[in-house]
Amino acid sequence: MTKDLEVTERGSFSHKDYHDPPPAALFDTAELGKWSFYRALIAEFVATLLFLYITVLTVIGYKSQIDPKNNDPCGGVGILGIAWAFGGMIFVLVYCTAGISGGHINPAVTFGLLLARKVSLIRAVLYMVAQSLGAIAGVGLVKAFQSAFYVKYGGGANELAEGYSTGVGLGAEIVGTFVLVYTVFSATDPKRVARDSHVPVLAPLPIGFAVFMVHLATIPVTGTGINPARSLGAAVIYNNEKAWDDHWIFWVGPFIGAAIAAFYHQFILRAGAAKALGSFRSGSNV
């Protein structure tokens, strides 16, 4: 049996060959006739539903516990616990759905992968629709089960915190999403997997940690979006004017951050720009 990893007599590791998958077709209508495609859409819907249900419930529970009326200012899970809820759920759900849909659970991640030609336009658009509907359904369940606390404690909606400018909020979302999408590209890079095949790194783990770390940094600024579906689901169900006024930040910021991450990984780190330029030059010399 061929092994991915072999140790030579000198104790060195032999590298496993790797092959980058071919770029996805921009319009792959053949996907629409495959059950696996619809199974992936269902997986994205359910995963985003569960993600929003657990995380928004955690946020509302924390706010209810620190309410001055409850005389327990030190109660609740705190910002650290909220960050763990978001990061931990991403780790769990990416692990569960990666083999079915790729475990995107975030329109910004899907957008970055679209720009890198990892998914087709049709798949990307329908993933975003499934993610958004799942987010709305997940927050809807929170409101149904916690109707007494939901509106009182903000509905888990993303809003720009008092004292921060729009530019600061937008910048926080851009940088935060860049960290996440850059981690996704790095953790799933076939070259890295082949080169480090002797190191058992579970891809969902660094992705979950990226979400955790970004939440620690940006919860005080925007409540941390970095996921347009998460922000949309909470805004739709909470339906508050302030949440809608700031809502554009949580689409524009993550999409810009995802685009920068895709360009940086594909064209700088993976030298895609240099390869393209080299191919052009070699072709012109023929």
Coordinates of C-alpha atoms in Angstrom, one line a residue:
M1 CA 0.0 0.0 0.0
T2 CA 1.3 3.4 -0.9
K3 CA 1.7 5.7 2.0
D4 CA 1.4 9.5 2.0
L5 CA 4.3 9.7 4.3
E6 CA 7.5 7.7 4.2
V7 CA 10.6 8.0 6.4
T8 CA 13.8 7.5 4.6
E9 CA 16.8 5.6 6.0
R10 CA 18.4 8.9 6.9
G11 CA 15.3 9.9 8.9
S12 CA 14.1 12.6 6.5
F13 CA 10.6 13.0 5.3
S14 CA 9.7 12.5 1.6
H15 CA 7.2 15.1 0.4
K16 CA 3.9 14.0 -1.0
D17 CA 3.2 15.2 -4.5
Y18 CA 0.3 17.7 -4.7
H19 CA -1.8 19.0 -7.5
D20 CA -3.8 22.2 -7.4
P21 CA -7.3 21.5 -8.5
P22 CA -8.3 23.2 -11.8
P23 CA -10.1 26.5 -11.5
A24 CA -13.9 26.1 -11.1
A25 CA -15.9 27.1 -14.1
L26 CA -17.6 30.5 -13.7
F27 CA -21.0 29.1 -14.8
D28 CA -21.2 25.4 -14.1
T29 CA -24.8 24.6 -14.9
A30 CA -24.1 20.9 -14.6
E31 CA -24.1 21.3 -10.8
L32 CA -27.8 22.1 -10.9
G33 CA -28.5 18.5 -11.9
K34 CA -26.5 16.8 -9.1
W35 CA -28.0 15.8 -5.7
S36 CA -24.6 16.5 -4.1
F37 CA -25.1 20.2 -4.9
Y38 CA -28.4 20.4 -3.2
R39 CA -27.1 18.4 -0.3
A40 CA -24.4 21.0 0.1
L41 CA -27.0 23.8 0.1
I42 CA -28.9 22.1 2.8
A43 CA -25.7 21.6 4.8
E44 CA -24.9 25.3 4.5
F45 CA -28.4 26.3 5.6
V46 CA -28.5 24.0 8.6
A47 CA -25.0 24.9 9.7
T48 CA -25.6 28.6 9.6
L49 CA -28.9 28.1 11.4
L50 CA -27.2 26.3 14.2
F51 CA -24.3 28.8 14.3
L52 CA -26.7 31.7 14.7
Y53 CA -28.9 29.9 17.2
I54 CA -26.1 29.1 19.6
T55 CA -24.1 32.3 19.3
V56 CA -27.0 34.8 19.5
L57 CA -28.5 32.9 22.4
T58 CA -25.1 33.2 24.1
V59 CA -25.0 37.0 23.5
I60 CA -28.5 37.5 24.8
G61 CA -27.9 35.3 27.8
Y62 CA -24.8 37.2 28.7
K63 CA -26.6 40.6 28.5
S64 CA -29.4 39.3 30.7
Q65 CA -26.9 38.1 33.3
I66 CA -25.1 41.4 33.5
D67 CA -28.3 43.4 33.7
P68 CA -28.0 45.7 36.8
K69 CA -31.5 44.6 37.8
N70 CA -30.1 41.1 38.4
N71 CA -27.5 42.5 40.9
D72 CA -24.7 40.4 39.4
P73 CA -22.3 42.6 37.4
C74 CA -19.7 39.9 37.3
G75 CA -22.1 37.2 36.0
G76 CA -22.3 35.8 32.6
V77 CA -19.7 34.3 30.3
G78 CA -18.2 37.7 29.4
I79 CA -16.6 38.8 26.1
L80 CA -14.2 35.9 26.3
G81 CA -17.1 33.4 26.5
I82 CA -18.9 35.0 23.6
A83 CA -15.8 34.8 21.5
W84 CA -15.4 31.2 22.5
A85 CA -19.1 30.5 21.5
F86 CA -18.5 32.0 18.0
G87 CA -15.1 30.4 17.5
G88 CA -16.1 27.0 18.9
M89 CA -19.2 26.7 16.8
I90 CA -17.3 27.5 13.7
F91 CA -14.8 24.8 14.6
V92 CA -17.5 22.2 15.2
L93 CA -19.6 23.1 12.1
V94 CA -16.7 23.4 9.7
Y95 CA -15.6 20.0 10.9
C96 CA -19.1 18.6 10.4
T97 CA -19.8 20.1 6.9
A98 CA -16.4 20.4 5.3
G99 CA -16.8 17.1 3.4
I100 CA -20.2 18.0 2.2
S101 CA -20.3 21.6 1.3
G102 CA -16.8 22.8 2.1
G103 CA -18.0 24.3 5.4
H104 CA -18.2 27.9 4.3
I105 CA -21.1 29.1 6.7
N106 CA -20.2 32.7 5.7
P107 CA -20.9 34.7 2.5
A108 CA -17.5 36.4 2.9
V109 CA -15.7 33.1 2.8
T110 CA -17.7 32.0 -0.2
F111 CA -16.9 35.3 -1.9
G112 CA -13.2 34.9 -1.3
L113 CA -13.2 31.4 -2.7
L114 CA -15.2 32.6 -5.7
L115 CA -12.6 35.2 -6.5
A116 CA -9.9 32.5 -6.2
R117 CA -11.9 30.3 -8.6
K118 CA -12.4 27.6 -6.0
V119 CA -16.2 27.6 -6.5
S120 CA -18.5 28.5 -9.5
L121 CA -20.6 31.7 -9.5
I122 CA -23.8 29.6 -9.4
R123 CA -22.6 27.7 -6.3
A124 CA -21.4 30.9 -4.7
V125 CA -24.7 32.8 -5.1
L126 CA -26.8 29.9 -4.0
Y127 CA -24.5 29.2 -1.0
M128 CA -25.0 32.9 0.1
V129 CA -28.7 32.5 -0.2
A130 CA -28.7 29.3 1.8
Q131 CA -26.5 30.9 4.5
S132 CA -28.6 34.0 4.7
L133 CA -31.9 32.0 5.0
G134 CA -30.2 29.8 7.6
A135 CA -29.1 32.8 9.6
I136 CA -32.6 34.3 9.6
A137 CA -34.1 31.0 10.7
G138 CA -31.5 30.5 13.5
V139 CA -32.2 34.0 15.0
G140 CA -35.9 33.4 14.5
L141 CA -35.6 30.3 16.7
V142 CA -33.8 32.4 19.4
K143 CA -36.6 35.0 19.4
A144 CA -39.2 32.2 19.6
F145 CA -37.6 30.6 22.6
Q146 CA -36.4 33.8 24.3
S147 CA -39.1 36.2 23.4
A148 CA -39.0 37.9 26.8
F149 CA -35.3 38.8 26.5
Y150 CA -34.8 39.0 22.8
V151 CA -35.8 42.6 22.1
K152 CA -34.8 43.8 25.5
Y153 CA -31.2 42.8 25.1
G154 CA -30.6 43.9 21.5
G155 CA -31.4 40.7 19.6
G156 CA -27.7 39.9 19.0
A157 CA -27.7 42.5 16.2
N158 CA -24.4 44.0 15.0
E159 CA -24.2 47.8 15.5
L160 CA -21.4 50.3 15.5
A161 CA -20.6 51.0 19.2
E162 CA -20.9 54.5 20.6
G163 CA -17.8 56.5 20.3
Y164 CA -16.5 54.8 17.1
S165 CA -16.6 56.4 13.7
T166 CA -17.9 54.6 10.6
G167 CA -14.4 54.4 9.2
V168 CA -13.2 52.6 12.3
G169 CA -16.0 50.1 12.2
L170 CA -15.5 49.5 8.5
G171 CA -11.8 49.0 9.0
A172 CA -12.4 46.6 11.9
E173 CA -14.6 44.5 9.7
I174 CA -12.2 44.5 6.8
V175 CA -9.2 43.5 8.9
G176 CA -11.2 40.9 10.9
T177 CA -12.5 39.2 7.8
F178 CA -9.0 39.3 6.2
V179 CA -7.7 37.3 9.2
L180 CA -10.5 34.8 8.8
V181 CA -10.4 34.3 5.1
Y182 CA -6.6 34.3 5.0
T183 CA -6.7 31.5 7.6
V184 CA -9.2 29.6 5.5
F185 CA -6.9 29.7 2.5
S186 CA -3.9 28.8 4.4
A187 CA -5.5 25.9 6.3
T188 CA -6.9 24.4 3.2
D189 CA -4.0 25.0 0.8
P190 CA -3.2 21.7 -1.0
K191 CA 0.5 22.7 -1.2
R192 CA 0.6 23.2 2.6
V193 CA -1.2 19.9 3.2
A194 CA 1.2 18.0 1.0
R195 CA 4.3 19.7 2.4
D196 CA 3.2 19.3 6.1
S197 CA 1.5 15.9 5.7
H198 CA 3.5 14.6 8.7
V199 CA 1.9 17.2 10.9
P200 CA -1.7 16.3 11.7
V201 CA -3.3 19.8 11.6
L202 CA -7.0 19.8 11.6
A203 CA -8.1 22.6 9.3
P204 CA -11.3 23.6 11.2
L205 CA -9.1 24.3 14.3
P206 CA -7.2 27.3 13.1
I207 CA -10.3 28.6 11.4
G208 CA -12.2 28.5 14.6
F209 CA -9.3 30.1 16.5
A210 CA -9.2 32.9 13.9
V211 CA -12.9 33.6 14.5
F212 CA -12.3 33.5 18.3
M213 CA -9.3 36.0 18.2
V214 CA -11.1 38.4 15.9
H215 CA -14.1 38.5 18.2
L216 CA -11.9 39.3 21.2
A217 CA -10.6 42.3 19.3
T218 CA -13.7 43.7 17.6
I219 CA -16.7 42.9 19.9
P220 CA -16.2 46.3 21.6
V221 CA -16.2 48.1 18.2
T222 CA -18.9 46.5 16.0
G223 CA -20.1 43.4 18.0
T224 CA -18.0 41.6 15.3
G225 CA -19.7 40.8 12.1
I226 CA -17.1 39.3 9.7
N227 CA -20.0 37.2 8.4
P228 CA -22.7 39.1 6.4
A229 CA -25.2 36.2 7.0
R230 CA -24.8 36.5 10.7
S231 CA -25.4 40.3 10.6
L232 CA -28.4 39.9 8.2
G233 CA -30.1 37.3 10.2
A234 CA -30.0 39.3 13.4
A235 CA -31.0 42.6 11.6
V236 CA -34.0 41.0 9.9
I237 CA -35.4 39.5 13.1
Y238 CA -34.5 42.3 15.4
N239 CA -35.6 44.9 12.8
N240 CA -34.2 48.0 14.6
E241 CA -33.4 51.3 12.9
K242 CA -29.9 51.5 14.3
A243 CA -29.1 48.0 13.2
W244 CA -30.2 48.7 9.6
D245 CA -28.4 52.1 9.5
D246 CA -25.1 50.3 10.2
H247 CA -25.9 47.2 8.3
W248 CA -24.0 48.1 5.1
I249 CA -20.7 48.0 7.1
F250 CA -21.2 44.3 7.7
W251 CA -21.4 43.5 4.0
V252 CA -19.0 45.9 2.5
G253 CA -16.3 45.4 5.1
P254 CA -16.3 41.6 5.0
F255 CA -16.4 41.4 1.2
I256 CA -13.4 43.9 0.9
G257 CA -11.5 41.9 3.5
A258 CA -12.2 38.6 1.8
A259 CA -11.1 40.0 -1.6
I260 CA -7.8 41.3 -0.1
A261 CA -7.2 37.9 1.5
A262 CA -7.9 36.0 -1.7
F263 CA -5.5 38.3 -3.7
Y264 CA -2.8 38.1 -1.0
H265 CA -2.9 34.3 -0.8
Q266 CA -3.3 33.5 -4.4
F267 CA -1.2 36.1 -6.1
I268 CA 1.4 37.0 -3.5
L269 CA 2.0 33.9 -1.3
R270 CA 1.3 31.4 -4.0
A271 CA 3.0 33.6 -6.6
G272 CA 0.1 33.5 -9.0
A273 CA 0.9 37.0 -10.3
A274 CA 4.5 36.0 -11.0
K275 CA 3.5 32.8 -12.7
A276 CA 1.0 34.6 -14.9
L277 CA 3.6 37.2 -15.8
G278 CA 6.1 34.5 -16.5
S279 CA 3.7 32.6 -18.8
F280 CA 3.0 35.9 -20.6
R281 CA 6.6 36.6 -21.2
S282 CA 7.4 33.0 -22.3
G283 CA 4.5 33.1 -24.7
S284 CA 5.6 36.4 -26.2
N285 CA 9.1 35.0 -26.9
V286 CA 7.8 32.1 -29.0

